[in-house]
C-alpha positions as semicolon CSV with decimal commas, in nm:
position;residue;x (nm);y (nm);z (nm)
1;M;-0,014;0,013;-0,009
2;S;0,160;0,350;-0,076
3;D;0,220;0,596;0,131
4;G;-0,053;0,842;0,043
5;A;-0,289;0,558;0,053
6;Q;-0,219;0,457;0,394
7;R;-0,215;0,847;0,506
8;A;-0,601;0,826;0,357
9;G;-0,672;0,571;0,548
10;R;-0,561;0,718;0,888
11;I;-0,721;1,053;0,791
12;A;-1,048;0,823;0,737
13;V;-1,008;0,628;1,031
14;W;-0,937;0,980;1,227
15;V;-1,233;1,149;1,072
16;V;-1,468;0,858;1,161
17;G;-1,343;0,814;1,505
18;T;-1,384;1,163;1,596
19;L;-1,760;1,169;1,453
20;L;-1,764;0,885;1,668
21;V;-1,689;1,064;1,927
22;V;-1,840;1,376;1,879
23;G;-2,192;1,197;1,821
24;V;-2,130;1,027;2,164
25;A;-2,067;1,372;2,288
26;I;-2,367;1,536;2,150
27;A;-2,572;1,256;2,288
28;G;-2,468;1,274;2,618
29;W;-2,479;1,618;2,634
30;V;-2,863;1,648;2,493
31;G;-2,954;1,315;2,699
32;V;-2,797;1,476;3,057
33;R;-2,966;1,843;2,938
34;G;-3,242;1,645;2,793
35;A;-3,322;1,465;3,130
36;L;-3,284;1,789;3,323
37;A;-3,516;1,970;3,116
38;Y;-3,810;1,691;3,187
39;Q;-3,739;1,715;3,526
40;H;-3,845;2,131;3,498
41;L;-4,152;2,021;3,268
42;S;-4,264;1,752;3,480
43;A;-4,289;1,993;3,772
44;I;-4,472;2,231;3,555
45;R;-4,724;1,960;3,520
46;A;-4,728;1,897;3,890
47;M;-4,773;2,222;4,003
48;A;-5,008;2,377;3,716
49;P;-5,364;2,265;3,854
50;A;-5,275;2,410;4,206
51;A;-5,158;2,716;4,006
52;A;-5,481;2,742;3,812
53;A;-5,697;2,706;4,148
54;T;-5,473;2,984;4,260
55;I;-5,556;3,188;3,979
56;V;-5,897;3,164;3,971
57;A;-5,959;3,165;4,363
58;D;-5,730;3,490;4,425
59;P;-5,541;3,607;4,105
60;A;-5,348;3,906;4,351
61;Q;-5,195;3,577;4,487
62;A;-5,156;3,409;4,186
63;T;-4,779;3,544;4,102
64;V;-4,604;3,335;4,377
65;A;-4,703;3,006;4,202
66;L;-4,645;3,166;3,873
67;D;-4,326;3,273;3,969
68;Q;-4,215;2,920;4,028
69;L;-4,348;2,792;3,678
70;A;-4,185;3,079;3,493
71;A;-3,888;2,965;3,644
72;E;-3,913;2,582;3,588
73;A;-3,993;2,695;3,211
74;K;-3,739;2,928;3,179
75;A;-3,432;2,670;3,284
76;A;-3,621;2,382;3,074
77;H;-3,571;2,658;2,788
78;D;-3,233;2,724;2,860
79;L;-3,159;2,366;2,840
80;T;-3,313;2,267;2,519
81;G;-3,223;2,547;2,334
82;D;-2,829;2,587;2,299
83;P;-2,630;2,520;1,973
84;V;-2,591;2,155;2,052
85;W;-2,926;2,051;2,068
86;S;-3,009;2,268;1,756
87;L;-2,763;2,049;1,606
88;A;-2,945;1,714;1,747
89;E;-3,256;1,864;1,624
90;L;-3,118;1,761;1,271
91;T;-3,059;1,387;1,310
92;P;-3,318;1,136;1,153
93;W;-3,583;1,035;1,391
94;V;-3,424;1,120;1,696
95;G;-3,432;1,505;1,562
96;P;-3,782;1,571;1,540
97;Q;-3,849;1,428;1,910
98;L;-3,593;1,674;2,045
99;A;-3,741;1,981;1,855
100;A;-4,098;1,898;1,969
101;F;-3,966;1,858;2,329
102;G;-3,768;2,169;2,292
103;T;-4,052;2,374;2,168
104;I;-4,262;2,261;2,419
105;A;-4,012;2,402;2,659
106;S;-3,970;2,718;2,499
107;S;-4,331;2,759;2,434
108;S;-4,369;2,714;2,844
109;D;-4,137;2,948;2,866
110;R;-4,320;3,218;2,692
111;L;-4,649;3,138;2,794
112;F;-4,577;3,182;3,189
113;G;-4,261;3,392;3,157
114;D;-4,390;3,654;2,909
115;S;-4,789;3,612;2,950
116;M;-4,912;3,449;3,268
117;L;-4,658;3,589;3,503
118;P;-4,681;3,973;3,380
119;L;-5,034;3,945;3,377
120;A;-5,082;3,810;3,718
121;T;-4,832;4,104;3,857
122;A;-5,067;4,342;3,686
123;A;-5,369;4,210;3,850
124;Q;-5,199;4,204;4,227
125;N;-5,373;4,538;4,291
126;V;-5,674;4,390;4,149
127;A;-5,991;4,337;4,401
128;L;-6,131;4,005;4,299
129;D;-6,457;4,120;4,469
130;G;-6,486;4,400;4,194
131;L;-6,520;4,128;3,900
132;R;-6,840;4,055;4,011
133;P;-7,185;4,257;4,080
134;H;-7,308;4,433;4,374
135;D;-7,640;4,542;4,432
136;G;-7,695;4,499;4,042
137;R;-7,373;4,693;3,970
138;L;-7,038;4,569;3,843
139;D;-6,729;4,812;3,870
140;T;-6,568;4,851;3,577
141;T;-6,283;5,005;3,684
142;A;-6,101;4,654;3,780
143;L;-6,126;4,528;3,392
144;S;-6,027;4,893;3,266
145;T;-5,681;4,858;3,476
146;L;-5,607;4,560;3,297
147;T;-5,666;4,646;2,914
148;L;-5,290;4,710;2,837
149;P;-5,137;4,385;3,050
150;A;-5,397;4,168;2,913
151;A;-5,316;4,271;2,548
152;S;-4,962;4,189;2,592
153;A;-5,058;3,914;2,758
154;S;-5,281;3,763;2,486
155;I;-5,027;3,818;2,247
156;A;-4,772;3,596;2,415
157;A;-4,981;3,326;2,479
158;A;-5,105;3,307;2,109
159;D;-4,753;3,287;1,992
160;A;-4,675;2,998;2,257
161;A;-4,990;2,798;2,136
162;A;-4,908;2,904;1,770
163;D;-4,558;2,731;1,820
164;I;-4,745;2,403;1,935
165;D;-4,942;2,405;1,650
166;R;-4,689;2,410;1,417
167;I;-4,557;2,093;1,556
168;D;-4,578;1,816;1,290
169;P;-4,724;1,517;1,465
170;T;-4,617;1,270;1,226
171;P;-4,282;1,158;1,299
172;L;-4,356;1,156;1,672
173;V;-4,397;0,863;1,877
174;G;-4,461;0,758;2,265
175;V;-4,421;1,014;2,538
176;V;-4,311;1,270;2,316
177;A;-4,604;1,211;2,078
178;S;-4,854;1,242;2,414
179;A;-4,713;1,484;2,530
180;V;-4,760;1,704;2,220
181;D;-5,129;1,613;2,209
182;Q;-5,144;1,744;2,596
183;A;-4,964;2,061;2,509
184;R;-5,146;2,137;2,222
185;E;-5,509;2,125;2,434
186;T;-5,305;2,302;2,722
187;F;-5,186;2,595;2,535
188;A;-5,494;2,658;2,308
189;S;-5,708;2,661;2,632
190;A;-5,457;2,904;2,789
191;A;-5,385;3,131;2,550
192;S;-5,848;3,117;2,479
193;G;-5,876;3,261;2,854
194;V;-5,620;3,484;2,822
195;D;-5,792;3,645;2,526
196;A;-6,120;3,628;2,671
197;L;-5,985;3,841;2,970
198;R;-5,808;4,085;2,703
199;R;-6,173;4,121;2,521
200;A;-6,363;4,152;2,817
201;T;-6,140;4,464;2,915
202;E;-6,219;4,613;2,611
203;L;-6,583;4,529;2,573
204;L;-6,741;4,542;2,894
205;P;-6,713;4,906;3,034
206;S;-6,882;5,045;2,723
207;M;-7,171;4,770;2,726
208;L;-7,203;4,810;3,075
209;G;-7,332;5,161;3,007
210;E;-7,042;5,375;3,089
211;D;-7,062;5,557;2,826
212;G;-7,435;5,575;2,794
213;P;-7,744;5,349;2,873
214;R;-7,762;5,037;2,686
215;T;-8,044;4,773;2,662
216;Y;-7,992;4,379;2,612
217;L;-8,219;4,134;2,504
218;L;-8,133;3,803;2,693
219;L;-8,254;3,447;2,500
220;V;-8,290;3,128;2,722
221;Q;-8,282;2,856;2,512
222;N;-8,478;2,550;2,561
223;N;-8,273;2,237;2,490
224;A;-8,563;1,985;2,509
225;E;-8,700;2,122;2,173
226;W;-8,322;2,138;1,988
227;R;-8,208;2,410;1,758
228;S;-7,863;2,410;1,640
229;L;-7,726;2,644;1,882
230;G;-7,899;2,480;2,155
231;G;-8,275;2,489;2,195
232;V;-8,580;2,709;2,084
233;S;-8,575;3,057;2,229
234;G;-8,859;2,993;2,483
235;T;-8,780;3,321;2,695
236;A;-8,675;3,676;2,629
237;I;-8,529;3,924;2,942
238;E;-8,480;4,241;2,827
239;L;-8,199;4,420;3,023
240;K;-8,111;4,772;3,075
241;A;-7,716;4,894;3,176
242;V;-7,647;5,234;3,298
243;N;-7,285;5,308;3,418
244;G;-7,246;4,940;3,558
245;T;-7,590;4,900;3,687
246;I;-7,766;4,629;3,521
247;S;-8,180;4,583;3,589
248;L;-8,402;4,334;3,460
249;V;-8,676;4,549;3,242
250;G;-8,905;4,261;3,201
251;T;-8,946;3,930;3,044
252;E;-9,174;3,789;2,728
253;S;-9,259;3,451;2,591
254;A;-9,162;3,302;2,242
255;T;-9,533;3,283;2,178
256;S;-9,583;3,630;2,290
257;L;-9,321;3,761;2,031
258;S;-9,444;3,495;1,719
259;R;-9,791;3,602;1,797
260;G;-9,901;3,811;1,495
261;I;-9,645;3,775;1,260
262;T;-9,783;3,661;0,920
263;A;-9,423;3,711;0,717
264;P;-9,075;3,716;0,754
265;V;-8,954;4,024;0,966
266;T;-8,651;4,068;0,718
267;E;-8,579;3,883;0,395
268;L;-8,316;3,596;0,452
269;P;-8,037;3,510;0,184
270;A;-8,120;3,241;-0,036
271;D;-7,889;2,987;0,112
272;I;-8,024;3,013;0,435
273;Q;-8,379;2,998;0,283
274;K;-8,286;2,661;0,086
275;I;-8,166;2,491;0,425
276;Y;-8,412;2,647;0,668
277;G;-8,732;2,822;0,495
278;T;-8,816;3,139;0,668
279;R;-8,919;2,993;0,972
280;P;-8,622;3,174;1,170
281;A;-8,764;3,484;1,052
282;R;-9,106;3,451;1,127
283;Y;-9,117;3,260;1,474
284;F;-8,915;3,334;1,762
285;H;-8,869;2,987;1,901
286;N;-8,701;2,912;1,568
287;L;-8,441;3,196;1,593
288;T;-8,125;2,984;1,661
289;Q;-8,212;2,727;1,411
290;I;-7,959;2,887;1,180
291;P;-7,608;2,816;1,316
292;S;-7,489;3,177;1,315
293;F;-7,553;3,387;1,604
294;P;-7,441;3,710;1,433
295;V;-7,745;3,622;1,184
296;D;-7,987;3,527;1,499
297;G;-7,902;3,837;1,677
298;R;-7,971;4,085;1,402
299;L;-8,303;3,876;1,307
300;A;-8,391;3,878;1,727
301;R;-8,320;4,255;1,737
302;E;-8,549;4,348;1,460
303;M;-8,836;4,084;1,547
304;Y;-8,816;4,242;1,908
305;R;-8,866;4,591;1,765
306;Q;-9,128;4,502;1,537
307;Q;-9,327;4,348;1,814
308;T;-9,251;4,546;2,124
309;G;-9,124;4,852;1,967
310;R;-8,816;4,889;2,156
311;E;-8,507;4,847;2,009
312;V;-8,162;4,684;2,192
313;D;-7,818;4,728;2,149
314;G;-7,730;4,349;2,169
315;V;-7,852;4,031;2,214
316;M;-7,736;3,747;2,434
317;A;-7,807;3,366;2,478
318;V;-7,786;3,119;2,767
319;D;-7,964;2,766;2,830
320;P;-8,035;2,633;3,165
321;V;-7,735;2,393;3,188
322;V;-7,586;2,726;3,239
323;L;-7,817;2,834;3,487
324;S;-7,688;2,494;3,674
325;Y;-7,367;2,626;3,679
326;I;-7,423;2,937;3,823
327;L;-7,661;2,780;4,087
328;E;-7,348;2,637;4,183
329;A;-7,183;2,961;4,241
330;T;-7,491;3,116;4,407
331;G;-7,667;2,823;4,588
332;P;-8,028;2,715;4,575
333;V;-8,263;3,014;4,452
334;T;-8,609;3,004;4,578
335;L;-8,878;3,046;4,279
336;P;-9,231;3,222;4,346
337;S;-9,407;2,916;4,296
338;G;-9,212;2,788;4,606
339;D;-8,995;2,552;4,470
340;S;-8,578;2,585;4,555
341;L;-8,374;2,594;4,220
342;T;-8,066;2,399;4,274
343;P;-7,784;2,286;4,060
344;Q;-7,907;1,946;4,044
345;N;-8,268;1,975;3,979
346;A;-8,211;2,288;3,749
347;V;-8,208;2,076;3,391
348;P;-8,473;1,841;3,471
349;L;-8,693;2,083;3,649
350;L;-8,710;2,315;3,343
351;L;-8,645;2,088;3,045
352;K;-8,878;1,775;3,187
353;D;-9,080;1,813;3,511
354;V;-9,233;2,118;3,443
355;Y;-9,452;1,962;3,135
356;Q;-9,589;1,686;3,384
357;R;-9,648;1,963;3,627
358;Y;-9,822;2,216;3,399
359;S;-10,038;2,124;3,058
360;D;-10,113;2,460;2,946
361;P;-9,825;2,581;2,766
362;A;-9,886;2,962;2,898
363;A;-9,808;2,823;3,239
364;Q;-9,533;2,662;3,155
365;D;-9,377;2,979;3,010
366;A;-9,425;3,144;3,296
367;F;-9,275;2,896;3,492
368;F;-8,947;2,923;3,267
369;A;-8,953;3,262;3,280
370;D;-8,963;3,319;3,648
371;A;-8,688;3,057;3,699
372;S;-8,440;3,209;3,466
373;G;-8,537;3,576;3,588
374;S;-8,489;3,488;3,961
375;V;-8,161;3,272;3,860
376;F;-7,984;3,632;3,686
377;E;-8,182;3,851;3,985
378;V;-7,959;3,660;4,213
379;L;-7,676;3,673;4,017
380;L;-7,709;4,046;3,979
381;N;-7,730;4,088;4,325
382;G;-7,406;3,935;4,382
383;Q;-7,489;3,637;4,580
384;G;-7,213;3,354;4,575
385;S;-6,848;3,326;4,545
386;T;-6,640;3,510;4,271
387;P;-6,435;3,266;4,183
388;G;-6,734;3,028;4,123
389;L;-6,943;3,251;3,938
390;I;-6,632;3,327;3,689
391;T;-6,571;2,932;3,691
392;A;-6,951;2,876;3,596
393;L;-6,942;3,132;3,337
394;A;-6,640;3,012;3,151
395;R;-6,746;2,676;3,149
396;G;-7,061;2,806;2,999
397;V;-6,831;2,981;2,717
398;D;-6,638;2,728;2,667
399;E;-6,919;2,492;2,617
400;R;-7,080;2,753;2,337
401;R;-7,385;2,777;2,604
402;V;-7,307;3,179;2,638
403;L;-7,381;3,379;2,317
404;I;-7,339;3,773;2,247
405;W;-7,410;3,952;1,976
406;A;-7,352;4,330;1,972
407;A;-7,528;4,585;1,720
408;S;-7,210;4,791;1,743
409;P;-6,986;4,694;1,467
410;A;-6,655;4,805;1,689
411;E;-6,796;4,603;1,976
412;Q;-6,918;4,308;1,731
413;S;-6,543;4,304;1,603
414;V;-6,402;4,236;1,946
415;I;-6,638;3,926;1,981
416;E;-6,600;3,788;1,644
417;G;-6,355;3,482;1,649
418;T;-6,446;3,370;1,995
419;A;-6,664;3,090;2,156
420;L;-6,889;3,388;2,247
421;A;-6,958;3,505;1,873
422;G;-7,190;3,144;1,783
423;E;-7,003;3,144;1,442
424;L;-6,984;2,881;1,186
425;P;-6,719;2,656;1,210
426;Q;-6,367;2,793;1,060
427;S;-6,127;2,549;0,927
428;D;-5,751;2,668;0,934
429;E;-5,409;2,537;0,858
430;Q;-5,378;2,307;1,172
431;T;-5,747;2,196;1,192
432;A;-6,028;2,075;0,998
433;R;-6,387;2,133;1,174
434;F;-6,737;2,019;1,074
435;G;-7,056;2,159;1,230
436;V;-7,339;1,884;1,368
437;Y;-7,631;2,056;1,437
438;L;-7,932;1,937;1,568
439;N;-8,296;2,035;1,526
440;D;-8,634;1,882;1,684
441;G;-8,870;1,779;1,396
442;T;-9,124;1,610;1,636
443;G;-9,262;1,987;1,702
444;S;-9,249;1,889;2,072
445;K;-8,979;1,852;2,359
446;M;-8,851;1,489;2,275
447;S;-8,512;1,629;2,234
448;F;-8,463;1,604;2,598
449;Y;-8,470;1,206;2,553
450;V;-8,232;1,177;2,250
451;K;-7,856;1,143;2,292
452;P;-7,608;1,255;1,996
453;T;-7,297;1,008;2,016
454;V;-7,028;1,188;1,791
455;A;-6,699;1,066;1,662
456;L;-6,414;1,159;1,450
457;T;-6,154;0,917;1,285
458;W;-5,874;1,001;1,093
459;G;-5,762;0,766;0,802
460;R;-5,458;0,791;0,568
461;C;-5,248;1,021;0,825
462;G;-4,935;1,119;0,659
463;A;-5,101;1,048;0,327
464;V;-5,123;1,291;0,048
465;D;-5,508;1,282;0,058
466;R;-5,604;1,265;0,423
467;Q;-5,943;1,117;0,494
468;L;-6,197;1,207;0,794
469;T;-6,470;1,047;0,916
470;M;-6,763;1,209;1,119
471;T;-6,993;0,963;1,278
472;M;-7,313;1,058;1,462
473;S;-7,541;0,810;1,621
474;L;-7,894;0,937;1,780
475;T;-8,068;0,734;1,997
476;N;-8,403;0,805;2,183
477;T;-8,386;0,714;2,506
478;A;-8,777;0,720;2,597
479;P;-8,900;0,447;2,755
480;A;-9,116;0,189;2,551
481;D;-9,464;0,303;2,672
482;A;-9,333;0,679;2,612
483;A;-9,666;0,749;2,386
484;K;-9,826;0,660;2,691
485;T;-9,663;0,781;2,972
486;L;-9,520;1,081;2,877
487;P;-9,740;1,377;2,868
488;A;-9,923;1,500;2,528
489;Y;-9,709;1,833;2,504
490;V;-9,374;1,630;2,534
491;T;-9,464;1,376;2,255
492;G;-9,645;1,599;2,021
493;N;-9,947;1,395;2,016
494;G;-9,886;1,326;1,644
495;A;-9,981;1,667;1,575
496;F;-9,665;1,738;1,343
497;G;-9,694;1,356;1,192
498;T;-9,425;1,202;1,442
499;P;-9,616;0,932;1,648
500;P;-9,604;0,939;1,990
501;G;-9,312;0,863;2,187
502;A;-9,111;0,885;1,858
503;A;-8,846;1,153;1,796
504;T;-8,762;1,349;1,464
505;V;-8,461;1,474;1,414
506;V;-8,318;1,685;1,147
507;S;-7,942;1,708;1,147
508;N;-7,734;1,975;0,964
509;V;-7,389;1,854;0,892
510;Y;-7,130;2,093;0,767
511;L;-6,841;2,002;0,612
512;P;-6,500;2,185;0,696
513;Q;-6,399;2,419;0,427
514;G;-6,204;2,281;0,119
515;W;-6,294;1,936;0,215
516;K;-6,415;1,700;-0,096
517;L;-6,721;1,458;0,010
518;V;-6,624;1,124;-0,016
519;S;-6,922;0,927;0,109
520;S;-7,247;0,979;0,310
521;T;-7,459;0,753;0,460
522;T;-7,752;0,679;0,717
523;T;-7,924;0,377;0,853
524;S;-8,252;0,555;0,824
525;V;-8,485;0,542;0,492
526;T;-8,458;0,889;0,434
527;G;-8,254;1,076;0,140
528;I;-7,960;1,325;0,229
529;A;-8,023;1,668;0,114
530;Q;-7,726;1,891;-0,004
531;A;-7,695;2,270;0,000
532;T;-7,461;2,569;0,065
533;F;-7,445;2,822;0,341
534;E;-7,164;3,091;0,309
535;G;-6,915;2,871;0,108
536;R;-6,972;2,546;0,309
537;Q;-7,145;2,229;0,210
538;V;-7,423;2,116;0,432
539;L;-7,560;1,795;0,428
540;T;-7,922;1,763;0,544
541;F;-8,032;1,429;0,743
542;G;-8,354;1,280;0,861
543;S;-8,411;1,071;1,130
544;T;-8,712;0,931;1,283
545;L;-8,663;0,743;1,584
546;G;-8,882;0,539;1,832
547;P;-8,846;0,464;2,138
548;Q;-8,468;0,271;2,215
549;A;-8,434;0,325;1,836
550;T;-8,091;0,452;1,717
551;D;-8,001;0,601;1,385
552;T;-7,637;0,646;1,254
553;V;-7,504;0,894;1,020
554;S;-7,151;0,858;0,870
555;V;-6,989;1,138;0,654
556;T;-6,667;1,102;0,510
557;V;-6,431;1,372;0,368
558;E;-6,075;1,388;0,177
559;S;-5,856;1,695;0,129
560;S;-5,478;1,736;-0,006
561;T;-5,398;1,961;0,269
562;D;-5,244;1,820;0,600
563;P;-5,415;1,971;0,945
564;S;-5,333;1,745;1,201
565;V;-5,635;1,815;1,386
566;A;-5,996;1,762;1,369
567;E;-6,319;1,906;1,560
568;A;-6,670;1,909;1,548
569;L;-6,898;2,175;1,686
570;V;-7,207;1,994;1,821
571;T;-7,546;2,139;1,910
572;P;-7,514;2,172;2,314
573;T;-7,733;1,927;2,479
574;A;-7,936;1,928;2,812
575;D;-7,693;1,683;2,897
576;A;-7,393;1,827;3,063
577;S;-7,151;1,549;3,044
578;L;-7,187;1,562;2,642
579;P;-6,919;1,805;2,545
580;P;-6,987;1,993;2,253
581;T;-6,713;2,010;2,092
582;V;-6,542;1,651;1,988
583;R;-6,155;1,663;1,886
584;A;-5,904;1,412;1,712
585;T;-5,540;1,418;1,647
586;C;-5,455;1,311;1,299
587;T;-5,232;0,989;1,416
588;P;-5,293;0,610;1,336
589;S;-5,585;0,509;1,445
590;S;-5,664;0,811;1,578
591;S;-6,044;0,884;1,693
592;A;-6,209;1,060;1,944
593;T;-6,574;1,011;2,067
594;L;-6,887;1,236;2,253
595;G;-7,116;0,993;2,433
């Protein structure tokens, strides 16, 4: 062998040996720092629940817990943010795991260090008790002082959540894949909460009459008779706000507000009419049949104006499930009837038992209105704990049981894009969203007995054309002898063509934007209608379910885009155990279920 060849061989061996040494050194460096960073992130995971409880219970004292969380997050970020770690992220297979782990660490640092801690520090001098009404008045000063800190915190939290969303879950395995799934949900929830506070500080002072008197219409939806956004608008309560003081002006039933209307109060767009006809513009009960509260709010305002001569500045909606959440904070409320309304009996009493007690619809309406008004009187008088009230309302908002539309374009722009807005589902680069909206077709209160079970299943994850299937089963849980044992008002008594004891449900399934329909099936014998609404393809299914019967609907869509998350926004029902949002991540055999 020549001297040159021998020299080349020695150089090659030296290079390989050096690379091996460097590789081992990098692996050791990354391994040690990764283990330490994991300890810090594990500490965050262990401390977070207690910190969250502290934030809700006493924001002024939350800085201690958040300071600890911020320190742990910064330490994890420092350990995973050096050049050696960045180099290791480029290696095959292990690299994506390290990159995802590093992103969780850096995002945690941003969330706690740049968002939550500064916001809590700014809130130290804000009295928690000032965030609830006293004798009908809410002091908006506490919110106004947080406007700028909340805006900065919202930007940092949104950036942190966006970094987590950008992680590609396809190459991730084991603990890292699970951690990313959990982080995505946690960071999105945190960003949403901070953003909600930011919007509240901007919106509430003016909405509460700081700049002049305001009037609002509060719709109480009845989930015993489904409409897309919850249920029929059974009761309307007019509220007045003057310089933070809120008072109840009066209540009207949907029946009285629909009386005498012979033509639509306003012309509906052709795409709405093709799906829902003109009933939402002729019957107050049907306002929320259209699953877009910006449309419904305008309709409610116009119908109320034409029927009463009074014009409101905005429209809100809640349901009895939200009332039950509020009662958890306020305690039981005594009704004019002598009944005690509690968190446990509010939903069954208002959505089931009242129909056993009263056969006269007018008496039912009066009881419903008295119950709703009584709860809000107690709420406005400041009864109950502030943390409890905040938790109750936050849960209602998260479940899309609290909706707001403002007549002021400036105020409405602040509401847009939040759960409060009640808008059609909007798909984006990361998430494909279905809308699954349920409407009663029985003409009665049988929806209370129907249970929807919704599931999402991904197919072809990682392929060029991804598939996504939404499956919904509707089960009538009414007893076999429902035709005889349930009141005629509940069964409809066959007045609209559905046999007593059976339940007819009209389901409108909104496909994710940009996704192509592959197939749609139903176990019932009814046909499937197709239409479009605001650029979204809408499939309409009809199901008539006898007692204990089930109908299953399945819709498969396909897209060449690469979102990693799917969601289905489902009509909120009377059953608080059924979350109205179903979620599934695009990993092999990934699915999520409601029911």
